[in-house]
mmCIF file of C-alpha atoms in Angstrom:
data_model
loop_
_atom_site.group_PDB
_atom_site.id
_atom_site.type_symbol
_atom_site.label_atom_id
_atom_site.label_comp_id
_atom_site.label_asym_id
_atom_site.label_seq_id
_atom_site.Cartn_x
_atom_site.Cartn_y
_atom_site.Cartn_z
ATOM 1 C CA MET A 179 14.360 -23.946 17.582
ATOM 2 C CA ARG A 180 14.895 -21.984 14.337
ATOM 3 C CA LYS A 181 11.302 -22.592 13.214
ATOM 4 C CA ALA A 182 9.954 -21.201 16.498
ATOM 5 C CA SER A 183 12.227 -18.179 16.146
ATOM 6 C CA LEU A 184 10.922 -17.454 12.627
ATOM 7 C CA SER A 185 7.355 -17.811 13.852
ATOM 8 C CA ASN A 186 8.026 -15.429 16.754
ATOM 9 C CA ASN A 187 9.625 -12.906 14.388
ATOM 10 C CA LEU A 188 6.641 -13.110 12.061
ATOM 11 C CA GLU A 189 4.183 -12.597 14.910
ATOM 12 C CA LYS A 190 6.169 -9.587 16.124
ATOM 13 C CA THR A 191 6.188 -8.106 12.625
ATOM 14 C CA LEU A 192 2.426 -8.603 12.273
ATOM 15 C CA LYS A 193 1.816 -6.981 15.660
ATOM 16 C CA ASP A 194 4.089 -4.042 14.789
ATOM 17 C CA ARG A 195 2.394 -3.547 11.417
ATOM 18 C CA GLN A 196 -1.043 -3.531 12.993
ATOM 19 C CA GLN A 197 0.030 -0.445 14.951
ATOM 20 C CA THR A 198 0.892 1.485 11.778
ATOM 21 C CA HIS A 199 -1.339 -0.195 9.174
ATOM 22 C CA GLY A 200 -4.392 -1.157 11.214
ATOM 23 C CA ASP A 201 -6.347 -4.397 11.010
ATOM 24 C CA PHE A 202 -5.673 -6.285 7.760
ATOM 25 C CA GLU A 203 -9.318 -7.156 7.087
ATOM 26 C CA SER A 204 -10.530 -3.562 7.307
ATOM 27 C CA HIS A 205 -7.493 -2.376 5.346
ATOM 28 C CA ALA A 206 -8.310 -4.821 2.567
ATOM 29 C CA LEU A 207 -11.913 -3.591 2.430
ATOM 30 C CA ILE A 208 -10.838 0.055 2.150
ATOM 31 C CA SER A 209 -8.111 -0.716 -0.392
ATOM 32 C CA GLN A 210 -10.350 -2.812 -2.613
ATOM 33 C CA SER A 211 -13.128 -0.201 -2.418
ATOM 34 C CA LEU A 212 -10.739 2.522 -3.577
ATOM 35 C CA LYS A 213 -9.483 0.340 -6.421
ATOM 36 C CA SER A 214 -13.056 -0.461 -7.489
ATOM 37 C CA VAL A 215 -13.796 3.253 -7.843
ATOM 38 C CA LEU A 216 -10.551 3.730 -9.727
ATOM 39 C CA TRP A 217 -11.218 1.002 -12.283
ATOM 40 C CA ALA A 218 -14.892 1.855 -12.715
ATOM 41 C CA HIS A 219 -13.653 4.931 -14.557
ATOM 42 C CA GLY A 220 -11.435 3.166 -17.060
ATOM 43 C CA LYS A 221 -7.850 2.169 -17.360
ATOM 44 C CA GLU A 222 -7.494 1.682 -21.101
ATOM 45 C CA ASN A 223 -5.226 4.696 -21.610
ATOM 46 C CA LEU A 224 -2.853 3.887 -18.756
ATOM 47 C CA SER A 225 0.476 2.083 -18.962
ATOM 48 C CA SER A 226 1.092 -0.878 -16.692
ATOM 49 C CA ASN A 227 3.388 1.359 -14.615
ATOM 50 C CA GLN A 228 0.632 3.941 -14.219
ATOM 51 C CA ARG A 229 -1.942 1.316 -13.267
ATOM 52 C CA GLU A 230 0.388 -0.255 -10.720
ATOM 53 C CA ALA A 231 1.303 3.119 -9.230
ATOM 54 C CA LEU A 232 -2.368 4.035 -8.845
ATOM 55 C CA GLU A 233 -3.112 0.691 -7.185
ATOM 56 C CA MET A 234 -0.195 1.119 -4.788
ATOM 57 C CA ILE A 235 -1.284 4.679 -4.006
ATOM 58 C CA CYS A 236 -4.757 3.315 -3.158
ATOM 59 C CA HIS A 237 -3.080 0.715 -0.958
ATOM 60 C CA LYS A 238 -1.135 3.432 0.873
ATOM 61 C CA ILE A 239 -4.239 5.635 1.233
ATOM 62 C CA ALA A 240 -6.024 2.659 2.802
ATOM 63 C CA ARG A 241 -3.175 2.319 5.307
ATOM 64 C CA ILE A 242 -3.506 6.007 6.173
ATOM 65 C CA LEU A 243 -7.273 5.721 6.640
ATOM 66 C CA ASN A 244 -7.142 2.412 8.486
ATOM 67 C CA GLY A 245 -3.950 2.723 10.498
ATOM 68 C CA ASN A 246 -1.833 5.512 11.869
ATOM 69 C CA PRO A 247 -2.156 8.548 9.564
ATOM 70 C CA ASN A 248 0.984 10.038 11.104
ATOM 71 C CA THR A 249 3.250 7.284 9.777
ATOM 72 C CA HIS A 250 5.740 9.060 7.522
ATOM 73 C CA ASP A 251 6.352 6.037 5.296
ATOM 74 C CA HIS A 252 2.743 5.964 4.042
ATOM 75 C CA TRP A 253 3.005 9.514 2.684
ATOM 76 C CA HIS A 254 6.572 9.062 1.485
ATOM 77 C CA ASP A 255 5.598 5.947 -0.477
ATOM 78 C CA ILE A 256 2.699 7.757 -2.185
ATOM 79 C CA ALA A 257 5.110 10.474 -3.308
ATOM 80 C CA GLY A 258 7.514 7.788 -4.496
ATOM 81 C CA TYR A 259 4.969 6.012 -6.700
ATOM 82 C CA ALA A 260 3.831 9.323 -8.210
ATOM 83 C CA THR A 261 7.465 10.268 -8.842
ATOM 84 C CA LEU A 262 8.160 6.987 -10.637
ATOM 85 C CA VAL A 263 5.316 7.696 -13.085
ATOM 86 C CA ALA A 264 6.405 11.325 -13.507
ATOM 87 C CA LYS A 265 9.935 10.160 -14.385
ATOM 88 C CA GLU A 266 8.510 7.665 -16.881
ATOM 89 C CA LEU A 267 6.590 10.483 -18.574
ATOM 90 C CA GLU A 268 9.704 12.647 -18.833
ATOM 91 C CA LYS A 269 11.458 10.068 -21.012
#
């Protein structure tokens, strides 16, 4: 019974996320395309934190383009990743 419950919860989560994030396959295509453009222009001068933040920002932009652009969390997360890098640079 517990296994079925976990499976049902997972399916519900996936269905809910599709409403805000859009189809995973098209999201992945957009996200990877953005990252390809990003890395075609070099990453040698970036810290690992900066690289990760940029990749996550691309991921969130893909969710905006592919899913519901009015989902607050997408925009909030972008601001959060940029803020983390800004704080790192203040040190």
